[in-house]
Amino acid sequence: MSRLMCYSSASACIEDDMSENLLRQIAAELNNTPGAAERTPRMAGMVADINARIAAEAIRVMPFDSSPYAYRASLAAVDKR
Amino acid sequence: MQNAIAALDLCELSDAIAHGEISSVKATAVALERLDLIGRKLNAVVRLDGPRALRAAEAADKLRASGALLPPLHGVPLAHKDLFYRAGDLSSGGSKIRADFRPDVTATVINRLDAAGALDLGRLQLAEFALSPTGYNEHYGHALNPWNPAYVPGGSSSGSGVAVAARLVTGSLGTDTGGSLRHPGAMCGLVGLKPTWGLVPTDGVMPLSASLDCAGPLTRTARDAARLLSVIADRDYEAAIGASIGGMTIAVPGGYYRDLLHPIIVVRLEQAVAELRGLGASIIETAPPDMAVVNALMLLVMTVEAATIHRRWLIERPQDYAGQIRARIEPGLFFPATRYVEALALRTQITQQWIACCMGAADLALLPAIAVPVPTIEATTEGGPEAVARIIGQLAHCSRGINYLGLPGASVPCGFDNAGLPVAFQLVGRPYAEADILRAAHAYQGVTDWHHRVPDAAELN
């Protein structure tokens, strides 16, 4: 359970401590999908790679003053209609 | 007479019905018969509602006879991907899980087509839950490519691509979350237009990933796409479609977009670029940014949003998904919420970076639609999960990133490969540049005849 607490409290932890066992716990205990938990071995590499790339990119370029809702506004700003 | 009607494209048929040269009843009867015979042979049809369509066609002919002002698609028979809801009608989304689902709402785009006078003949085949670039559907079988039934038609809007290419209907709505309009467009020899994200309403369309899903048309010509898009987006894309592309600048990005290119695709793209240059467009070469990051962002957003809406069924009915489909959804269960928010928050600047790198000052970017020749069904179904994942990655190499960026893009047929299957390029524009894309595609189709070629399966030759 300590790994789950680590996951929920500090996302950076997941890069350092990603393991099939952790993913199995996330699937089974946080998402209630035991079937997915059994299939973690084939997904672990892809999940770790995508997670690491985006975590690194966000640290590198994402400003503090950002919002997940800004994209829609940016589209509206260039719509000439 | 039947073959002559089936040979018409959407604008030609629409104009012929409006002028009384062909009745809507006749056009509808021809489309229904061809969907029933050829469409079912190619496994492109999910369900048809012939009696309702013929009643609507009779009403359309009466209205025309009354001298009333006619809407733009008056009496034109169409059929759409089985993701578009009509209240009370079945809508399975290509799945076993929703085989009996009847929505209580009608999609806004279907309402807009109704208001424009189009007739709705029924629903067409697709990949399970719109989740395969090949059109893979373990429950209801593969739709078959009309150019050669041993090959995939592209997906996920597979039935739409097959039905338009085989001249069963003149146009069809599909959806595109990672290439699902552009793949069948490219593999069946059609214009598959993915609009700017948010331009076309997606309410009443079975979702896959709300931040990426786009509804759009599959048609034989750019002009047809413009007519359908004008209706479903409620804007005019036809008025300027015939304008010259002299003075337009088209960027051709290298690097990542050349990584997997098969030699025959290289040849066809070079020929297409030469044609566009001959039409007066200036061609410049550009270099894309780190596409591994863009693809990671797209995959994270898609899998997290898909896993969120599918989680109940992943718990209760995991056995009712094909393994290949479930394997594409489940990774979304594992990403931390912080990654998902970061992926959405980064979207504006990553999009601006892609435009700056790939387009620079150009009006459009020209990319491969698919980097490799159309694969056989066997090549995409035999072998383990790694082999399937590899071929999915190849097919979506040039398309899926565009969905994260939210940009408009369209497949434009530009010849055939060594096996006789279609090859296409992809035009991508800045947000809301659909008119520029359609103008360039229309100009290109004005000096080429790929869109006039008819597959044997259409039984018109």
XYZ file of C-alpha atoms in Angstrom:
542
model
C 0.000 0.000 0.000
C 2.926 2.320 0.563
C 3.577 2.459 -3.166
C -0.007 3.505 -3.805
C 0.327 6.300 -1.296
C 3.509 7.305 -3.061
C 1.641 7.330 -6.384
C -1.207 9.439 -5.154
C 0.879 11.956 -3.271
C 3.764 12.595 -5.640
C 3.499 11.787 -9.302
C 7.252 12.117 -9.822
C 7.591 9.047 -7.678
C 6.048 6.889 -10.391
C 9.004 7.472 -12.753
C 11.433 6.292 -10.123
C 9.403 3.417 -8.869
C 7.393 2.214 -11.869
C 7.012 -1.517 -11.758
C 4.604 -4.115 -12.958
C 3.571 -4.667 -9.391
C 2.690 -1.020 -8.930
C 0.678 -1.021 -12.146
C -1.090 -4.169 -11.052
C -2.104 -2.428 -7.839
C -3.298 0.663 -9.693
C -5.471 -1.470 -11.973
C -6.829 -3.715 -9.258
C -7.193 -1.330 -6.323
C -7.645 2.148 -7.795
C -9.588 1.204 -10.927
C -11.220 -2.057 -9.814
C -10.168 -3.739 -13.056
C -8.562 -7.018 -12.000
C -8.465 -8.286 -15.597
C -6.323 -5.332 -16.634
C -4.118 -5.971 -13.626
C -3.350 -9.427 -14.985
C -2.277 -7.940 -18.315
C 0.115 -5.320 -16.966
C 3.325 -6.994 -18.172
C 2.587 -6.227 -21.799
C 1.648 -2.589 -21.050
C 4.288 -1.645 -18.522
C 6.964 -0.631 -21.027
C 4.649 1.585 -23.063
C 3.147 3.226 -19.978
C 6.567 3.932 -18.503
C 7.872 5.388 -21.773
C 4.888 7.697 -22.380
C 4.803 8.768 -18.765
C 8.503 9.587 -18.714
C 8.403 11.568 -21.976
C 5.499 13.763 -20.921
C 6.743 14.219 -17.370
C 10.081 15.427 -18.730
C 8.509 17.680 -21.367
C 6.177 19.266 -18.820
C 9.050 20.028 -16.462
C 11.015 21.443 -19.385
C 8.459 23.717 -21.049
C 5.156 23.961 -19.176
C 4.757 27.356 -17.515
C 3.267 27.670 -14.047
C 0.487 29.831 -15.476
C -0.994 27.102 -17.616
C -4.400 25.507 -17.818
C -5.858 22.350 -19.342
C -8.681 24.570 -20.608
C -6.483 27.046 -22.511
C -6.449 25.081 -25.752
C -10.113 25.664 -26.543
C -9.630 29.396 -25.933
C -6.592 29.446 -28.215
C -8.662 27.886 -31.013
C -11.464 30.398 -30.520
C -8.940 33.223 -30.744
C -7.876 32.218 -34.265
C -11.349 31.387 -35.598
C -12.044 34.116 -38.127
C -15.752 33.405 -38.317
C -29.529 3.911 -65.933
C -28.708 2.347 -62.562
C -24.983 2.355 -63.260
C -25.155 5.904 -64.570
C -26.725 7.047 -61.300
C -24.232 5.095 -59.195
C -21.346 6.661 -61.117
C -22.332 10.205 -60.111
C -20.489 11.918 -57.301
C -22.308 13.729 -54.522
C -22.495 17.178 -56.139
C -23.500 15.703 -59.504
C -26.257 13.602 -57.920
C -27.422 16.459 -55.708
C -27.618 18.816 -58.694
C -29.384 16.193 -60.867
C -32.049 15.650 -58.198
C -32.472 19.388 -57.674
C -32.965 19.896 -61.427
C -35.417 17.006 -61.696
C -33.162 14.956 -63.971
C -33.188 12.078 -61.484
C -35.850 11.492 -58.865
C -34.859 11.037 -55.260
C -36.885 7.811 -55.229
C -34.823 6.410 -58.110
C -31.501 7.493 -56.568
C -32.519 6.036 -53.214
C -33.676 2.744 -54.726
C -30.371 2.388 -56.573
C -28.352 3.129 -53.418
C -30.408 0.710 -51.304
C -30.061 -2.072 -53.866
C -26.309 -1.566 -54.186
C -25.826 -1.389 -50.399
C -27.814 -4.573 -50.007
C -25.993 -6.511 -52.737
C -22.478 -5.116 -53.032
C -22.335 -3.509 -49.598
C -23.178 -6.704 -47.769
C -20.731 -8.655 -49.953
C -18.000 -6.238 -48.804
C -19.307 -6.360 -45.220
C -19.755 -2.589 -45.244
C -23.367 -2.492 -44.045
C -24.603 -2.729 -40.465
C -28.290 -1.959 -41.054
C -30.524 -0.307 -43.626
C -33.944 1.238 -43.227
C -35.261 1.007 -46.770
C -38.943 1.737 -46.164
C -38.238 4.886 -44.145
C -35.704 6.106 -46.720
C -38.087 5.530 -49.624
C -40.898 7.368 -47.824
C -38.544 10.307 -47.287
C -37.495 10.149 -50.959
C -41.146 10.303 -52.080
C -41.663 13.333 -49.854
C -38.531 14.936 -51.319
C -39.803 14.439 -54.876
C -43.179 15.942 -53.971
C -41.482 18.966 -52.432
C -39.383 19.497 -55.545
C -42.473 19.216 -57.736
C -44.182 21.906 -55.646
C -41.559 24.440 -56.699
C -40.349 25.039 -53.148
C -36.855 26.350 -52.483
C -34.674 23.265 -51.970
C -31.929 22.786 -49.357
C -28.386 21.833 -50.507
C -28.634 18.045 -50.158
C -32.277 17.725 -51.085
C -33.225 14.071 -51.632
C -29.625 12.793 -51.655
C -29.279 9.287 -50.130
C -26.437 8.872 -47.632
C -25.396 6.330 -45.005
C -23.027 6.815 -42.082
C -20.670 5.129 -39.679
C -22.541 3.302 -36.931
C -21.451 5.799 -34.289
C -23.936 8.521 -35.240
C -27.062 8.385 -33.100
C -30.603 8.745 -34.312
C -33.054 8.650 -31.420
C -34.656 5.242 -31.130
C -32.447 3.512 -33.704
C -29.851 0.887 -32.798
C -26.284 2.185 -32.523
C -23.723 -0.503 -31.724
C -20.462 1.324 -32.336
C -19.171 -1.885 -33.894
C -19.249 -3.527 -30.492
C -20.819 -6.567 -28.922
C -21.307 -4.614 -25.700
C -23.623 -2.029 -27.264
C -25.323 -4.355 -29.735
C -28.766 -3.476 -28.333
C -28.154 0.185 -27.515
C -30.807 2.656 -28.685
C -29.950 6.286 -27.912
C -32.660 8.753 -26.987
C -30.939 11.628 -28.786
C -30.062 12.370 -32.403
C -26.599 13.679 -33.270
C -26.536 17.366 -34.164
C -24.754 16.532 -37.418
C -27.536 14.080 -38.347
C -30.109 16.769 -37.558
C -28.172 19.186 -39.782
C -28.105 16.671 -42.642
C -31.860 16.100 -42.195
C -32.452 19.838 -42.343
C -30.318 20.022 -45.495
C -32.610 17.478 -47.149
C -30.278 14.451 -47.073
C -31.820 11.015 -46.697
C -30.459 8.614 -44.086
C -30.371 5.057 -45.451
C -28.747 3.400 -42.464
C -25.477 2.679 -40.716
C -22.155 1.319 -41.918
C -19.495 -0.994 -40.548
C -16.597 0.209 -38.399
C -13.850 -1.013 -36.133
C -15.015 -2.020 -32.661
C -15.599 1.196 -30.691
C -13.804 3.087 -33.501
C -10.461 1.771 -32.314
C -8.453 0.410 -35.217
C -6.662 1.989 -38.185
C -7.277 -1.178 -40.207
C -11.024 -1.472 -39.564
C -10.512 -4.619 -37.474
C -13.758 -5.959 -36.057
C -13.618 -9.350 -34.399
C -17.365 -9.443 -33.683
C -18.831 -8.501 -37.053
C -15.943 -9.270 -39.405
C -13.686 -7.091 -41.488
C -15.082 -4.749 -44.074
C -13.300 -5.585 -47.331
C -11.343 -3.140 -49.457
C -13.217 -2.754 -52.779
C -9.896 -2.464 -54.634
C -8.956 -5.951 -53.414
C -10.932 -7.797 -50.725
C -7.787 -9.426 -49.332
C -6.655 -5.988 -48.104
C -7.870 -3.844 -45.211
C -10.074 -0.858 -46.106
C -8.649 1.296 -43.314
C -10.440 2.294 -40.166
C -12.011 2.953 -38.045
C -14.586 4.382 -40.505
C -14.146 1.274 -42.666
C -17.702 0.800 -43.946
C -17.932 4.477 -44.875
C -14.758 4.205 -46.945
C -15.887 1.007 -48.636
C -19.392 2.299 -49.396
C -18.203 5.528 -51.005
C -15.352 3.906 -52.962
C -17.651 1.153 -54.276
C -20.186 3.788 -55.393
C -22.894 2.589 -53.006
C -23.446 6.089 -51.627
C -21.847 9.356 -52.677
C -20.767 10.425 -49.219
C -20.682 9.240 -45.638
C -19.935 10.684 -42.233
C -17.177 9.117 -40.203
C -15.121 10.070 -37.184
C -11.396 10.583 -36.655
C -9.613 10.245 -33.301
C -6.197 9.152 -34.609
C -6.750 8.970 -38.367
C -10.090 7.175 -38.718
C -11.300 9.327 -41.621
C -7.909 9.715 -43.296
C -7.030 6.000 -43.111
C -10.080 4.694 -45.026
C -9.790 7.748 -47.243
C -6.210 6.847 -48.130
C -6.757 3.084 -48.379
C -9.967 3.281 -50.425
C -8.918 6.192 -52.676
C -11.091 8.961 -51.175
C -11.001 12.388 -49.615
C -11.324 11.809 -45.868
C -11.511 15.165 -44.106
C -10.792 15.511 -40.399
C -11.885 19.018 -39.432
C -10.326 21.259 -36.812
C -11.169 19.828 -33.397
C -14.433 21.381 -32.189
C -15.528 22.749 -35.581
C -18.125 20.016 -36.140
C -20.363 19.122 -33.172
C -19.790 15.626 -31.780
C -22.778 15.439 -29.448
C -24.832 12.363 -30.257
C -21.754 10.637 -31.658
C -20.493 7.656 -29.628
C -17.297 8.957 -28.010
C -13.834 7.496 -27.925
C -11.730 10.407 -26.703
C -13.552 13.717 -26.277
C -10.410 15.845 -26.634
C -9.479 14.221 -29.952
C -12.719 13.036 -31.613
C -13.747 14.808 -34.828
C -16.665 14.050 -37.156
C -16.198 14.629 -40.876
C -16.984 13.500 -44.410
C -15.644 10.732 -46.646
C -16.265 11.502 -50.317
C -14.770 10.949 -53.738
C -14.001 14.586 -54.427
C -12.906 17.655 -52.502
C -15.966 19.500 -53.803
C -18.216 16.800 -52.337
C -16.375 17.082 -49.024
C -16.887 20.849 -49.108
C -20.624 20.430 -49.626
C -21.001 17.960 -46.757
C -18.722 19.949 -44.460
C -20.685 23.122 -45.215
C -23.797 21.408 -43.871
C -22.359 19.708 -40.797
C -20.175 22.675 -39.776
C -22.828 25.233 -40.721
C -20.301 27.317 -42.699
C -19.697 27.788 -46.432
C -16.767 25.796 -47.857
C -17.955 25.680 -51.449
C -17.863 29.345 -52.413
C -14.081 29.653 -52.803
C -13.187 26.088 -53.647
C -12.493 26.862 -57.294
C -10.022 29.675 -56.606
C -6.483 29.242 -57.936
C -3.741 27.904 -55.683
C -1.208 30.065 -57.480
C 0.651 31.892 -54.738
C -0.149 29.240 -52.133
C 2.879 27.839 -50.301
C 2.913 24.180 -49.337
C 5.494 22.833 -46.913
C 6.826 19.306 -47.179
C 8.234 18.244 -43.800
C 11.068 15.725 -43.835
C 12.621 13.847 -40.899
C 9.978 11.880 -39.014
C 7.538 12.094 -41.923
C 10.069 10.340 -44.174
C 11.183 7.726 -41.642
C 9.033 4.783 -42.691
C 8.266 5.747 -46.275
C 8.021 2.857 -48.699
C 9.677 3.583 -52.085
C 6.377 3.506 -53.998
C 4.883 6.038 -51.573
C 7.919 8.275 -52.138
C 7.327 8.146 -55.891
C 3.606 8.968 -55.596
C 4.249 11.853 -53.193
C 6.895 13.316 -55.480
C 4.468 13.121 -58.398
C 1.782 14.864 -56.336
C 4.175 17.617 -55.293
C 5.122 18.130 -58.947
C 1.440 18.486 -59.889
C 0.850 21.031 -57.129
C 3.935 22.963 -58.201
C 2.576 22.911 -61.741
C -0.635 24.477 -60.441
C 1.346 27.440 -59.150
C 1.968 26.433 -55.551
C 5.384 27.134 -54.064
C 6.923 24.139 -52.324
C 9.257 24.496 -49.344
C 10.961 21.860 -47.233
C 10.647 21.902 -43.452
C 11.637 19.760 -40.453
C 9.224 18.512 -37.778
C 9.797 18.795 -34.016
C 10.229 15.780 -31.725
C 7.261 13.695 -32.822
C 7.888 11.078 -30.130
C 6.595 13.623 -27.636
C 3.581 14.534 -29.789
C 2.662 10.867 -30.229
C 3.093 10.197 -26.510
C 0.765 13.105 -25.724
C -1.830 11.829 -28.187
C -1.691 8.269 -26.854
C -1.946 9.398 -23.254
C -4.973 11.612 -23.892
C -6.707 8.973 -26.012
C -6.116 6.039 -23.681
C -6.988 7.933 -20.490
C -10.223 9.321 -21.932
C -11.169 5.979 -23.505
C -10.352 4.025 -20.334
C -12.457 6.465 -18.326
C -15.624 5.869 -20.350
C -14.939 2.143 -20.824
C -13.970 1.339 -17.211
C -17.394 0.038 -16.217
C -17.319 -2.480 -19.068
C -13.661 -3.326 -18.436
C -14.843 -4.392 -14.986
C -18.138 -6.032 -15.911
C -17.640 -7.361 -19.460
C -13.921 -7.555 -20.291
C -14.508 -10.737 -22.278
C -16.784 -8.874 -24.693
C -13.930 -6.784 -26.112
C -11.614 -8.153 -28.772
C -8.192 -8.568 -27.193
C -6.645 -6.153 -29.710
C -9.160 -3.431 -28.780
C -8.990 -3.918 -25.021
C -5.195 -3.756 -25.238
C -5.463 -0.278 -26.790
C -7.765 1.048 -24.042
C -6.282 -0.430 -20.867
C -3.002 1.555 -20.749
C -5.145 4.584 -19.917
C -5.884 3.092 -16.507
C -2.306 3.565 -15.379
C -1.312 7.178 -15.980
C -1.316 9.640 -13.073
C -3.816 12.478 -13.263
C -0.950 14.953 -13.320
C 0.277 13.531 -16.657
C -3.195 13.885 -18.172
C -3.542 17.503 -17.080
C -0.024 18.224 -18.327
C -0.891 16.685 -21.706
C -3.899 18.984 -22.046
C -2.069 22.034 -20.703
C 0.798 21.570 -23.177
C -1.506 21.347 -26.186
C -1.423 24.982 -27.305
C 2.331 25.411 -27.230
C 3.067 21.995 -28.759
C 0.644 22.833 -31.577
C 2.279 26.204 -32.161
C 5.679 24.524 -32.170
C 4.552 21.939 -34.746
C 3.102 24.652 -36.989
C 6.285 26.731 -36.708
C 8.527 23.764 -37.523
C 6.432 21.909 -40.108
C 4.721 24.816 -41.860
C 6.710 27.943 -41.114
C 5.171 30.623 -43.312
C 3.435 28.090 -45.579
C -0.323 27.812 -45.968
C -0.439 24.017 -45.764
C 1.777 21.048 -45.007
C 1.841 17.995 -47.257
C 2.487 14.720 -45.436
C 2.069 11.089 -46.382
C -1.402 9.886 -45.408
C 0.051 6.446 -44.748
C 3.780 5.765 -44.946
C 3.449 2.171 -46.120
C 1.348 0.395 -48.757
C -2.105 -0.837 -47.724
C -1.587 -4.095 -45.777
C -3.508 -7.324 -46.250
C -6.058 -8.390 -43.660
C -3.850 -11.363 -42.898
C -0.843 -9.159 -42.160
C -2.854 -7.198 -39.582
C -4.460 -10.140 -37.798
C -1.843 -12.886 -37.747
C 0.916 -12.754 -35.179
C 1.095 -11.646 -31.584
C 0.183 -8.347 -29.911
C 3.628 -6.896 -30.656
C 3.244 -7.550 -34.389
C -0.218 -5.987 -34.414
C 0.999 -2.998 -32.378
C 3.860 -2.508 -34.834
C 1.606 -2.380 -37.883
C -0.899 -0.098 -36.123
C 2.007 2.194 -35.320
C 3.112 2.202 -38.957
C -0.364 2.983 -40.278
C -0.986 5.793 -37.775
C 2.581 7.178 -38.022
C 1.587 10.289 -39.983
C -1.982 10.740 -38.757
C -2.394 10.372 -34.993
C -0.224 13.306 -33.957
C -2.489 15.626 -35.958
C -5.385 14.771 -33.624
C -3.476 15.897 -30.544
C -2.631 19.113 -32.376
C -6.312 19.501 -33.296
C -5.436 20.592 -36.818
C -7.537 19.953 -39.927
C -6.233 17.305 -42.317
C -7.449 15.438 -45.362
C -6.378 12.416 -47.373
C -6.183 13.054 -51.115
C -5.770 10.052 -53.467
C -2.639 10.306 -55.633
C -2.227 6.973 -57.412
C -1.808 3.299 -56.686
C 0.867 1.017 -55.260
C 2.384 -2.038 -56.924
C -0.504 -4.232 -55.720
C -3.114 -1.880 -57.182
C -4.202 -0.385 -53.845
C -4.657 3.388 -53.472
C -1.958 5.769 -52.251
C -2.752 9.203 -50.808
C -1.087 12.308 -49.517
C -2.360 14.272 -46.558
C -2.863 18.029 -46.481
C -2.731 19.614 -43.030
C -3.527 23.221 -42.223
C -3.661 25.674 -39.364
C -6.820 25.646 -37.240
C -9.896 26.395 -39.394
C -7.925 26.147 -42.669
C -10.399 23.622 -44.109
C -11.151 25.964 -47.016
C -7.456 26.079 -47.990
C -7.156 22.291 -47.765
C -10.238 21.773 -49.913
C -9.116 24.397 -52.432
C -5.722 22.700 -52.888
C -7.281 19.225 -53.066
C -9.864 20.435 -55.580
C -7.182 22.023 -57.753
C -5.158 18.805 -57.636
C -8.193 16.713 -58.599
C -8.758 19.090 -61.491
C -5.513 17.939 -63.131
C -5.547 14.274 -62.066
C -8.059 11.479 -62.486
C -7.343 9.166 -59.543
C -10.731 10.001 -58.022
C -12.449 8.861 -61.229
C -10.951 5.356 -61.111
C -13.538 2.723 -60.198
C -12.747 -0.516 -58.319
C -13.973 -3.760 -59.869
C -16.057 -4.475 -56.762
C -18.277 -1.505 -57.678
C -19.486 -3.601 -60.623
C -19.724 -0.552 -62.884
C -16.976 -1.459 -65.345
